[in-house]
Backbone as JSON, one array per atom type, in Angstrom:
{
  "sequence": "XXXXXXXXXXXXXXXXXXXXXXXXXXXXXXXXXXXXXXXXXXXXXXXXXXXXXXXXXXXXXXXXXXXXXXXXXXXXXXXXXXXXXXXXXXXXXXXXXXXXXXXXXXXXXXXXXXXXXXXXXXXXXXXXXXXXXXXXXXXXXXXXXXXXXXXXXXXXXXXXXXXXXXXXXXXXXXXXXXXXXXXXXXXXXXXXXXXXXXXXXXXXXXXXXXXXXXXXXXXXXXXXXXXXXXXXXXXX",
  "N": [[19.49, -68.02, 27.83], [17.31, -68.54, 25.2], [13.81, -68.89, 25.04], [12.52, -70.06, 23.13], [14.79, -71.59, 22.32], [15.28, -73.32, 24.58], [12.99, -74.99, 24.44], [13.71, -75.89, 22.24], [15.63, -77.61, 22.94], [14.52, -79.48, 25.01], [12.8, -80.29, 22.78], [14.82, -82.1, 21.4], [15.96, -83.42, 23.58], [13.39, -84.97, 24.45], [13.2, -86.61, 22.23], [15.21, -88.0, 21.68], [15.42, -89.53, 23.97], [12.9, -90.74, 22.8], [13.53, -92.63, 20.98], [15.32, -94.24, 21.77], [13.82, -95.75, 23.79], [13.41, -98.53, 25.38], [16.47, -98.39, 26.56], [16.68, -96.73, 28.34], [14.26, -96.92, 30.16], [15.3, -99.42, 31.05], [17.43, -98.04, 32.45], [16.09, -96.35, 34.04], [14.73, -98.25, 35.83], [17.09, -99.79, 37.14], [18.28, -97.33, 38.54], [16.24, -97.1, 39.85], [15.82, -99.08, 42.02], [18.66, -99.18, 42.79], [19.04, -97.03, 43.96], [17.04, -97.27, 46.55], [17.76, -99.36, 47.4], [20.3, -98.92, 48.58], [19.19, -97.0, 50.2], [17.85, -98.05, 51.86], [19.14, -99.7, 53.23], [21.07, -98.15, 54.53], [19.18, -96.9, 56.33], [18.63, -99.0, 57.98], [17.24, -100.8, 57.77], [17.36, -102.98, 55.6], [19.13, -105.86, 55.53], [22.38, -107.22, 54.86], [22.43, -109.2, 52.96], [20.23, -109.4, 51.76], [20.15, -106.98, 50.49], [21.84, -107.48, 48.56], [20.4, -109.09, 47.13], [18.43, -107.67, 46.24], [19.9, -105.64, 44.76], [20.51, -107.03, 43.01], [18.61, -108.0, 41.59], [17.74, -105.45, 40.46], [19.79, -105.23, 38.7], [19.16, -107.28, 37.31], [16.39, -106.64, 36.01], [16.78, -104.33, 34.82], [18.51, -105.27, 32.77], [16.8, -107.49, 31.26], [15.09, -105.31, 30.64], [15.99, -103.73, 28.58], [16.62, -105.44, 26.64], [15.11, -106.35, 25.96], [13.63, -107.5, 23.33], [15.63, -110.02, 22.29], [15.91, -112.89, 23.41], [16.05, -115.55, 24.17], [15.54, -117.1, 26.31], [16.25, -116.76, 29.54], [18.6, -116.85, 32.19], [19.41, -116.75, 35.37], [20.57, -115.82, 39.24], [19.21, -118.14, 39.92], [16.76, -118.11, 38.71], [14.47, -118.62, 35.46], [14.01, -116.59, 32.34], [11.83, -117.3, 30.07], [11.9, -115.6, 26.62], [12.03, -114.16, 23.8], [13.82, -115.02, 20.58], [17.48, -115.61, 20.64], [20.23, -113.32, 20.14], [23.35, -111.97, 19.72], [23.38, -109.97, 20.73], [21.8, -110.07, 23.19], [23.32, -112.21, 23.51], [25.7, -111.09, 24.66], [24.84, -109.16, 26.5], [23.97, -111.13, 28.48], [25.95, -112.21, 29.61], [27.58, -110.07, 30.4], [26.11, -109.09, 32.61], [26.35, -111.56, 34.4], [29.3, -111.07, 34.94], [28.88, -108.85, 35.89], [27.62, -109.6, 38.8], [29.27, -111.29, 39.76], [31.39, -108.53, 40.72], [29.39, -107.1, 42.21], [29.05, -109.25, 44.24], [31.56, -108.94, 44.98], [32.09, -106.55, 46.04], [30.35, -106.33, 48.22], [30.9, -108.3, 50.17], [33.58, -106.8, 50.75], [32.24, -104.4, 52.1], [31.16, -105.41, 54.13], [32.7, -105.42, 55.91], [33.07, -103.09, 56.99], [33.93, -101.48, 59.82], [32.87, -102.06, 63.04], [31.63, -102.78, 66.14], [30.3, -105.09, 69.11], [27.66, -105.76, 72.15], [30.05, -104.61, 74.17], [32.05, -103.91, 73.03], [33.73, -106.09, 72.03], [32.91, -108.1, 70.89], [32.64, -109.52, 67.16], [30.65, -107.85, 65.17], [30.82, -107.74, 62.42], [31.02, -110.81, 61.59], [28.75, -112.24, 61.28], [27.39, -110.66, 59.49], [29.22, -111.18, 57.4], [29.33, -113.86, 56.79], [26.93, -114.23, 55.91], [26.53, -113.21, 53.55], [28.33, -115.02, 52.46], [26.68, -117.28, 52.62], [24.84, -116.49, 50.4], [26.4, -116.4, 48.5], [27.27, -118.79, 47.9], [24.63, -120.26, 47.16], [24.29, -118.67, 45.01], [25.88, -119.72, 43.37], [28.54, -118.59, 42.85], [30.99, -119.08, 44.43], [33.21, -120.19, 43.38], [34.54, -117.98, 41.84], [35.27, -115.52, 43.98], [36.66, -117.61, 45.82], [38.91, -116.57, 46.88], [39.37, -113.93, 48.05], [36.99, -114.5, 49.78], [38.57, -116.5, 51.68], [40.56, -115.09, 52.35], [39.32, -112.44, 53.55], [37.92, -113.87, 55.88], [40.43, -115.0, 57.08], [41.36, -112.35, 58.03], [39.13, -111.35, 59.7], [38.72, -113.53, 61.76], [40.93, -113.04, 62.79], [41.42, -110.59, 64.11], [38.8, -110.6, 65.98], [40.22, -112.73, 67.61], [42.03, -110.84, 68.24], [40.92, -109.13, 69.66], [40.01, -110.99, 72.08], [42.65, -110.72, 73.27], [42.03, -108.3, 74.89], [40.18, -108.82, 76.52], [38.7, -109.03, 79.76], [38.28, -111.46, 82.71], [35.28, -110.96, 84.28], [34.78, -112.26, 86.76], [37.4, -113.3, 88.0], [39.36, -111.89, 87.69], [41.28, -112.18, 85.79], [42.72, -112.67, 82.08], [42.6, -114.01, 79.01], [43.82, -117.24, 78.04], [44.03, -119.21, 76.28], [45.67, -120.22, 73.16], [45.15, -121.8, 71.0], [42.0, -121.48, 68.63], [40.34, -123.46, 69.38], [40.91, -123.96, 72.06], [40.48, -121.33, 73.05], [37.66, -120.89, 72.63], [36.72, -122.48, 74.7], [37.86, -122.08, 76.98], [36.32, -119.3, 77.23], [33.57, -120.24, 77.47], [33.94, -121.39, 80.06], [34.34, -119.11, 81.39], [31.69, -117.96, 81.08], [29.95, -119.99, 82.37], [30.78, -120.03, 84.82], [30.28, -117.18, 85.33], [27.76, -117.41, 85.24], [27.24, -118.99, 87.64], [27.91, -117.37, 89.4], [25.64, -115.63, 89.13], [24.45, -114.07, 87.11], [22.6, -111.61, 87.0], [24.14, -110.15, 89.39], [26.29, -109.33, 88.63], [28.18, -105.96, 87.13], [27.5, -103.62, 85.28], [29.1, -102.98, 83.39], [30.14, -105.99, 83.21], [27.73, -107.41, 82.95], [27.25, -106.61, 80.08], [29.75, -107.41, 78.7], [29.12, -110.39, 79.0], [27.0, -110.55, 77.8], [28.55, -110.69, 74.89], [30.7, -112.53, 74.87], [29.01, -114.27, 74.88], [28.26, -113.85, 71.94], [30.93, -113.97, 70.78], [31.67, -116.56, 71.25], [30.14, -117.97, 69.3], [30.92, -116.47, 66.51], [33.27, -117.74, 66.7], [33.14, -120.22, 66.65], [31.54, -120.65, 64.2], [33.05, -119.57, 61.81], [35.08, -121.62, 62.31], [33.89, -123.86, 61.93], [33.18, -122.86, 58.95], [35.68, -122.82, 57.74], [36.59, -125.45, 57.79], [34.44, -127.0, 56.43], [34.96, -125.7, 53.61], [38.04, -126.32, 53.51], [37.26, -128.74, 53.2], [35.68, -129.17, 51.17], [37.43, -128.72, 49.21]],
  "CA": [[18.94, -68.93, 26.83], [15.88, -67.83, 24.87], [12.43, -69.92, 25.22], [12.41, -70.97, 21.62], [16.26, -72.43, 22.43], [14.86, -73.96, 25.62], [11.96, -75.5, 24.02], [14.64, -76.94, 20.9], [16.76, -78.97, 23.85], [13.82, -80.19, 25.44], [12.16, -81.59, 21.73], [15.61, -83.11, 20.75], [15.6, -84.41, 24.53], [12.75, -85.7, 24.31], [13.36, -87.12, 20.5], [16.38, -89.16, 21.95], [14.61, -90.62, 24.74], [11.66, -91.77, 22.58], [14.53, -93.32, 19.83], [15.63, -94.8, 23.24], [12.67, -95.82, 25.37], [13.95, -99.39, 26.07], [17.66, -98.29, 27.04], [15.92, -95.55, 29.46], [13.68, -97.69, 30.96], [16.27, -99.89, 31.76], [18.45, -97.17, 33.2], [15.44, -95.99, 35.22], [14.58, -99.29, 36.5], [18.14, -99.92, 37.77], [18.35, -96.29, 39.61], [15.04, -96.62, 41.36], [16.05, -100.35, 42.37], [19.9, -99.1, 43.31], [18.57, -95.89, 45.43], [16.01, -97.66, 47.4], [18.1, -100.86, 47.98], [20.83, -97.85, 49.57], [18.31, -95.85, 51.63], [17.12, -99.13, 52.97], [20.66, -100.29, 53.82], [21.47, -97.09, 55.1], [18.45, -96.97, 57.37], [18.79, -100.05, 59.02], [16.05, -101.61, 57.11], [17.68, -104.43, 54.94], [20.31, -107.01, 55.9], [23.41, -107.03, 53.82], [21.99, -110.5, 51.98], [18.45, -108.82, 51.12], [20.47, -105.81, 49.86], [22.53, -108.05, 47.46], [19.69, -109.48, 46.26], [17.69, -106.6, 45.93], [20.84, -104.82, 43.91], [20.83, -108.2, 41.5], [17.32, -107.99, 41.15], [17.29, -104.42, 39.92], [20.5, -105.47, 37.3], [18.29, -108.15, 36.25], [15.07, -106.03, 35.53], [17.31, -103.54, 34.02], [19.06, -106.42, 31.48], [15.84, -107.72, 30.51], [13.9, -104.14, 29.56], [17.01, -103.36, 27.63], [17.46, -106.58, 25.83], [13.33, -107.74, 25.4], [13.63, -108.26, 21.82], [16.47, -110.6, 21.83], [16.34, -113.31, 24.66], [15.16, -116.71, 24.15], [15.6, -117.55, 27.56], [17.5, -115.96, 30.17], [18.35, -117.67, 33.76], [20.18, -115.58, 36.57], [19.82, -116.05, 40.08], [18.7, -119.3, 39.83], [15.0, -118.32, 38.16], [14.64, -118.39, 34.35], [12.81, -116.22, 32.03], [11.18, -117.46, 28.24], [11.71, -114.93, 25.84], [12.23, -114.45, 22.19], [15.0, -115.03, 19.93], [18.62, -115.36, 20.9], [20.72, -112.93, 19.54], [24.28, -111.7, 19.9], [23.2, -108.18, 21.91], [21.47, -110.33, 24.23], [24.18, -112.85, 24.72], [26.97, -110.29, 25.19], [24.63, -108.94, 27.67], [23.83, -112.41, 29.58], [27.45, -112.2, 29.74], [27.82, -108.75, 30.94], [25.37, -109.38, 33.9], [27.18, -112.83, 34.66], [30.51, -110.39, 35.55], [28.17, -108.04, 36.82], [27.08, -110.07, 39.92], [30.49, -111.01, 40.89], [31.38, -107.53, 41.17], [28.76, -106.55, 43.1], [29.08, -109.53, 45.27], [33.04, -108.3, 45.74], [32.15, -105.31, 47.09], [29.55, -106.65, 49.16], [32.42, -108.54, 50.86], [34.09, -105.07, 51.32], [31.23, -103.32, 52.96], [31.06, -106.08, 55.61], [34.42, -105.46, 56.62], [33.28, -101.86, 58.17], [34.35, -101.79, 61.82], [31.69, -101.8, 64.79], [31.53, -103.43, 67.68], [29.23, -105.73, 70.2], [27.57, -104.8, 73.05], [31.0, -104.24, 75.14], [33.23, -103.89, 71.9], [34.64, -107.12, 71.77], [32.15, -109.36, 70.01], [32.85, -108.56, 65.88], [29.17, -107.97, 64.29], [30.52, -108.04, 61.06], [31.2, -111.5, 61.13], [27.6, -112.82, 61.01], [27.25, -110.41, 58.06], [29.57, -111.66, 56.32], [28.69, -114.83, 56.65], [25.28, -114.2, 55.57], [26.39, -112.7, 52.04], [29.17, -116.32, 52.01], [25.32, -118.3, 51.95], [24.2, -115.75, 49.23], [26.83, -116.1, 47.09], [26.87, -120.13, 47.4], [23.64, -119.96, 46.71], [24.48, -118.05, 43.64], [27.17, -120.46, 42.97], [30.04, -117.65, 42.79], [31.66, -119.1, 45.61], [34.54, -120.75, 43.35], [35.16, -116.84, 41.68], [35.07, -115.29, 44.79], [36.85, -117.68, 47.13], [40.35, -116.06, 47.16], [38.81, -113.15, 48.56], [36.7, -114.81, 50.8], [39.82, -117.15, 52.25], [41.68, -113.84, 52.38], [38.6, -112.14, 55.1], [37.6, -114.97, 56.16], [41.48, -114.87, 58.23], [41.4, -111.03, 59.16], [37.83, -111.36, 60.78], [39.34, -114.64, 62.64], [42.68, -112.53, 63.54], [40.38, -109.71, 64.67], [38.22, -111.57, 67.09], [41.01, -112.91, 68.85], [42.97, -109.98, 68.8], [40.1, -108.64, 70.56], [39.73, -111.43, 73.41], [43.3, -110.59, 74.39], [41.35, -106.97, 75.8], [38.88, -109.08, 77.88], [39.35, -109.86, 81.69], [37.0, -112.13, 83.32], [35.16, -110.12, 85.74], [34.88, -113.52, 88.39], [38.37, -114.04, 88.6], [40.58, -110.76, 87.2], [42.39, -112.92, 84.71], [42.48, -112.79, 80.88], [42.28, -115.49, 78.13], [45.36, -117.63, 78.2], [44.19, -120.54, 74.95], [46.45, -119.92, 71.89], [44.1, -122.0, 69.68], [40.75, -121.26, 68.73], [39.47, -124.45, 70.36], [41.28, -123.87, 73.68], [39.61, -120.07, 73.37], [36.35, -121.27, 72.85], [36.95, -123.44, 76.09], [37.78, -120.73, 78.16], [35.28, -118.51, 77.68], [32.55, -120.92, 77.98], [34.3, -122.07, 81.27], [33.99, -117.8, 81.86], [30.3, -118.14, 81.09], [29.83, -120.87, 83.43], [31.81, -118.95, 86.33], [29.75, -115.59, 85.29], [26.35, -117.62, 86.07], [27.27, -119.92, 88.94], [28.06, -116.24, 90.48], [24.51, -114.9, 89.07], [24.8, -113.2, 86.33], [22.07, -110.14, 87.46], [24.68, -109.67, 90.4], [27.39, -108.28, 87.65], [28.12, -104.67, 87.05], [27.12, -102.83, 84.36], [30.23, -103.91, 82.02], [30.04, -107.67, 83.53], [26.55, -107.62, 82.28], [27.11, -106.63, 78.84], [30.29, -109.09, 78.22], [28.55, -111.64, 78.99], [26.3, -111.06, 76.18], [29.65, -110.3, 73.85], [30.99, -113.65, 75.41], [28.04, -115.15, 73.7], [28.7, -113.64, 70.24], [32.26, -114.46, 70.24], [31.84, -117.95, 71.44], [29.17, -118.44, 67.85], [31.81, -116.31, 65.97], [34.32, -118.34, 66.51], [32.44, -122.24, 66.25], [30.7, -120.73, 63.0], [34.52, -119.09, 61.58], [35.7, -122.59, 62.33], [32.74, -124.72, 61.07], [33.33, -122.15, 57.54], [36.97, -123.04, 57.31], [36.65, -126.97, 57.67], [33.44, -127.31, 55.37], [35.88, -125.16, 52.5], [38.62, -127.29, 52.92], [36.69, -130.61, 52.99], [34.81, -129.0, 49.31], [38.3, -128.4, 48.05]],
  "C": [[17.49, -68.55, 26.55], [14.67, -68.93, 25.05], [12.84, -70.92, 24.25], [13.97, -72.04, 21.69], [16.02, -73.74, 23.44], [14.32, -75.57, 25.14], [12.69, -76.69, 22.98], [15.4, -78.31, 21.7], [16.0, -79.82, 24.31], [13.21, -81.07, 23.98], [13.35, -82.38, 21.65], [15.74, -84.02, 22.17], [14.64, -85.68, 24.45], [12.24, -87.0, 22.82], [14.29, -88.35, 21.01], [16.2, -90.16, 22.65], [13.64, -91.37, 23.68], [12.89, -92.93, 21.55], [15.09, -94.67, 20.75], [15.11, -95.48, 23.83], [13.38, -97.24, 25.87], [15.18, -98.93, 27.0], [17.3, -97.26, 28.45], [15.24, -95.9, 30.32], [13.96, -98.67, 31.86], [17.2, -99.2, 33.01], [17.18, -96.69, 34.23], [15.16, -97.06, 35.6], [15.79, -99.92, 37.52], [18.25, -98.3, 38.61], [17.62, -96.36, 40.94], [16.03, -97.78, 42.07], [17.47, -99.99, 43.29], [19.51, -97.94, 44.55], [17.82, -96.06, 46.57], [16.6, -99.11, 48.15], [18.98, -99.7, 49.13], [20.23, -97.59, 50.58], [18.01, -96.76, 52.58], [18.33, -100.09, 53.97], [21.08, -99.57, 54.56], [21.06, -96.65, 56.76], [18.63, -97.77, 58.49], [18.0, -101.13, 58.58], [16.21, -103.14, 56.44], [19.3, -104.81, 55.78], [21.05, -106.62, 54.84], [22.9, -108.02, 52.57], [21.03, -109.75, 51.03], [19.21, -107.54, 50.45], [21.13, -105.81, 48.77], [21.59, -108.54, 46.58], [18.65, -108.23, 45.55], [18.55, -106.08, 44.8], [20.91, -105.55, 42.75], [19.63, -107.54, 41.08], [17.34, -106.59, 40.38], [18.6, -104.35, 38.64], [19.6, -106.19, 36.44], [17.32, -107.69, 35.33], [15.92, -105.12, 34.38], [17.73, -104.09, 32.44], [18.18, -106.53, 30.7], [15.48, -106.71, 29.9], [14.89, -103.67, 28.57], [17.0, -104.51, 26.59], [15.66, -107.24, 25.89], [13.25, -108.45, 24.82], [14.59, -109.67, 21.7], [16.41, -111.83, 22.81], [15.84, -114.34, 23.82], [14.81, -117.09, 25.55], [16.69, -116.94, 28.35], [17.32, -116.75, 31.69], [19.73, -116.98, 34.58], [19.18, -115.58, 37.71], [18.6, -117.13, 40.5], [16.98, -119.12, 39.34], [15.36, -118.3, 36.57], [13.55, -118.16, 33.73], [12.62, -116.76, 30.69], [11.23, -116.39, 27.79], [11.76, -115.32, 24.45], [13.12, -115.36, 21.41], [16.08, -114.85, 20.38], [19.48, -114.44, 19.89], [22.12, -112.17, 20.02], [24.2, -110.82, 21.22], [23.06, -109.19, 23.36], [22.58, -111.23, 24.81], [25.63, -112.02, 25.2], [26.11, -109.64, 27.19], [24.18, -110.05, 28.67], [25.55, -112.18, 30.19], [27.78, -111.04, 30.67], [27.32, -108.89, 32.53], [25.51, -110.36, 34.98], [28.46, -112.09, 35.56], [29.89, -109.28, 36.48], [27.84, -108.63, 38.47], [28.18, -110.36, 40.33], [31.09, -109.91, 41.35], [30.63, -107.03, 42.33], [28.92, -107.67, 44.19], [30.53, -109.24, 45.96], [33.07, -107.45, 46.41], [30.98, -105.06, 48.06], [30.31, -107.5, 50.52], [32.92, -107.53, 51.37], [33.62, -104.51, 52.5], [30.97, -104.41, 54.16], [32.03, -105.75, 56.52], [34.45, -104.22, 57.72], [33.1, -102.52, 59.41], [33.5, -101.16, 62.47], [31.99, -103.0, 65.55], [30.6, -104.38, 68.14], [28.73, -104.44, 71.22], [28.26, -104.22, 73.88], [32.15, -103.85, 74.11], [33.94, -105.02, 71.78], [34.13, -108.18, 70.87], [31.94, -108.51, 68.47], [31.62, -108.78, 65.2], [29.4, -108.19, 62.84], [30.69, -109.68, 60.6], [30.21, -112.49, 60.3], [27.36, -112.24, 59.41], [28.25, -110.54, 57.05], [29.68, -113.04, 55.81], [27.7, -115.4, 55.79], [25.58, -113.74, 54.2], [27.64, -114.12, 51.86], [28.04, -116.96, 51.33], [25.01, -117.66, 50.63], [25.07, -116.32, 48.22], [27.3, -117.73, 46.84], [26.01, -120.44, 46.79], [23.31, -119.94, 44.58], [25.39, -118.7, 42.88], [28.5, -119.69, 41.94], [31.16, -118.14, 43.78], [33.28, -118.96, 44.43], [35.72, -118.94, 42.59], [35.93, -116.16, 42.72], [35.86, -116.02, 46.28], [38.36, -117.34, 47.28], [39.92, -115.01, 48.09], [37.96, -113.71, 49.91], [37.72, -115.64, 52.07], [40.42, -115.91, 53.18], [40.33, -112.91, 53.56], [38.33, -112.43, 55.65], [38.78, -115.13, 57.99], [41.49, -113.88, 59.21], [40.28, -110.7, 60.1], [38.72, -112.28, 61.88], [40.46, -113.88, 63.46], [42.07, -111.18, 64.51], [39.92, -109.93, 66.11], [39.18, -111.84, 67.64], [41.88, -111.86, 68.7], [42.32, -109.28, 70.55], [39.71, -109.6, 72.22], [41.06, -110.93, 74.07], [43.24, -108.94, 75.2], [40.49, -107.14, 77.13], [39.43, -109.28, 78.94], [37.66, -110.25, 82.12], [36.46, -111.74, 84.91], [35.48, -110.87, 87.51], [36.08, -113.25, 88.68], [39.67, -112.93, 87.83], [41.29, -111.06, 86.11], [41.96, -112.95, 83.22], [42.35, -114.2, 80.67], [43.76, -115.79, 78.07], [45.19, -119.02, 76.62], [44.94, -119.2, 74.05], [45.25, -120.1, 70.85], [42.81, -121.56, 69.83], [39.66, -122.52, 69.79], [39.65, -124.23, 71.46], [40.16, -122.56, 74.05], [38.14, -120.63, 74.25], [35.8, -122.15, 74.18], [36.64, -122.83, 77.12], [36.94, -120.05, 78.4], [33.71, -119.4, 77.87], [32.32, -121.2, 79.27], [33.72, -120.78, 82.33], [32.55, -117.94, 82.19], [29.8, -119.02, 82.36], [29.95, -120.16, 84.94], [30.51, -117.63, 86.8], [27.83, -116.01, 85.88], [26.14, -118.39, 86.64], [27.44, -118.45, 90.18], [26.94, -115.3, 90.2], [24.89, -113.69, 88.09], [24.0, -111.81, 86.56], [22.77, -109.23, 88.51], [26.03, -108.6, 89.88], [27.15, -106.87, 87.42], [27.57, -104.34, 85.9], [27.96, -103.54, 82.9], [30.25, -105.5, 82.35], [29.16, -108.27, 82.32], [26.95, -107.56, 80.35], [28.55, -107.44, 78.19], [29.72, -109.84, 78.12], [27.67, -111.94, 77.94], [27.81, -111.0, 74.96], [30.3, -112.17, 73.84], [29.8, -114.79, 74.68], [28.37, -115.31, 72.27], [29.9, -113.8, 69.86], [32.49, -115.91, 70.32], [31.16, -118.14, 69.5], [30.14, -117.76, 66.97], [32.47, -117.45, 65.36], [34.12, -119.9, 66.39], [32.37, -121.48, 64.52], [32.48, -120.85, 61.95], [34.95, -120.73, 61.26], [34.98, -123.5, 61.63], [32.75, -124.29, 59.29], [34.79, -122.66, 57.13], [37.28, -124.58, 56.8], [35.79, -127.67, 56.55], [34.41, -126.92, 54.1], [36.82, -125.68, 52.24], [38.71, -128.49, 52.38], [36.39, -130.42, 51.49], [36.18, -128.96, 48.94], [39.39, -129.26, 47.63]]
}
């Protein structure tokens, strides 16, 4: 490719962008916003919640610099901004950004669902985080889109967790978990807990020790799990 050819792609480039600059500005405002919410998710840096909001927040910014001219008012994410004039563009895109956020909170749902562990493997970390994006998206008052889906992980976390107590054995006394229901569970291992530090819990082995913290996080699991199920049926 010759200079002078070079030079022709870059003016009409740069011709299209300027014809452009809102729609571009938009699109770069949503990249930075989407790459930096990632890296920071990736890292370890943000929570799943702060990473949902962060990901709105950079649709939002994006909406607006695209759509300046046209807004009278725009409200998302419970803040609302004063602008101009209402006009079609803008309300297709209020609209657009409206479907936009349940999406993204669907597959924020999703990404909780990856599988890790506690400190012994038995206590399920994702439950807290998915918890923590349920408040978000009340919050956001998506729940009623959104709660088929939530109903629907809501069980396989729950079925999870206790699949996983019937792996434990209680170091005191050799014996597994014998409750069916979640209440009986929650019984038991408290009763464990009890057992595990009437016999000193610093006196436990290595794996003792770190149940016993797991034994923590499955007991709050499984209250919270249950406390989420009863509040949802009482609202419905």
């Amino acid at each position: 490719m010759s200079q002078k050819t070079e030079k022709s792609h870059w003016a009409r480039l740069i011709q299209l962008l300027s014809q452009h600059k809102r729609k571009t500005a938009a699109l770069v405002a949503l990249l930075i916003g989407l790459v930096l919410a990632i890296v920071l998710l990736v890292n370890g840096q943000l929570e799943v919640g702060t990473f949902v909001s962060l990901l709105g927040l950079s649709l939002l910014a994006g909406v607006v610099i695209a759509l300046w001219g046209g807004f009278s008012e725009l409200k998302i994410f419970g803040g609302g901004i004063r602008l101009k004039e209402l006009t079609g563009g803008a309300e297709r895109g209020i609209k657009s950004l409206e479907e936009g956020r349940v999406t993204v909170y669907r597959q924020m749902l999703t990404l909780t669902m990856r599988k890790h562990g506690g400190a012994s493997g038995y206590y399920d970390k994702r439950i807290p985080e998915f918890l923590l994006v349920i408040d978000e998206i009340k919050q956001q008052g998506l729940f009623a889109e959104l709660s088929s889906q939530v109903d629907e992980l809501a069980g396989r976390l729950l079925n999870q967790q206790q699949r996983n107590l019937t792996l434990m054995i209680n170091p005191m006394t050799g014996e597994g978990i014998s409750g069916v229901s979640v209440e009986q569970q929650i019984d038991e291992l408290k009763g464990w807990l009890h057992q595990m530090e009437d016999g000193n819990v610093g006196s436990l082995s290595r794996e003792g020790y770190l149940l016993y913290f797991d034994i923590l996080g499955i007991i709050e699991n499984l209250e919270r799990l249950v406390d989420f199920s009863e509040s949802t049926h009482r609202a419905s």
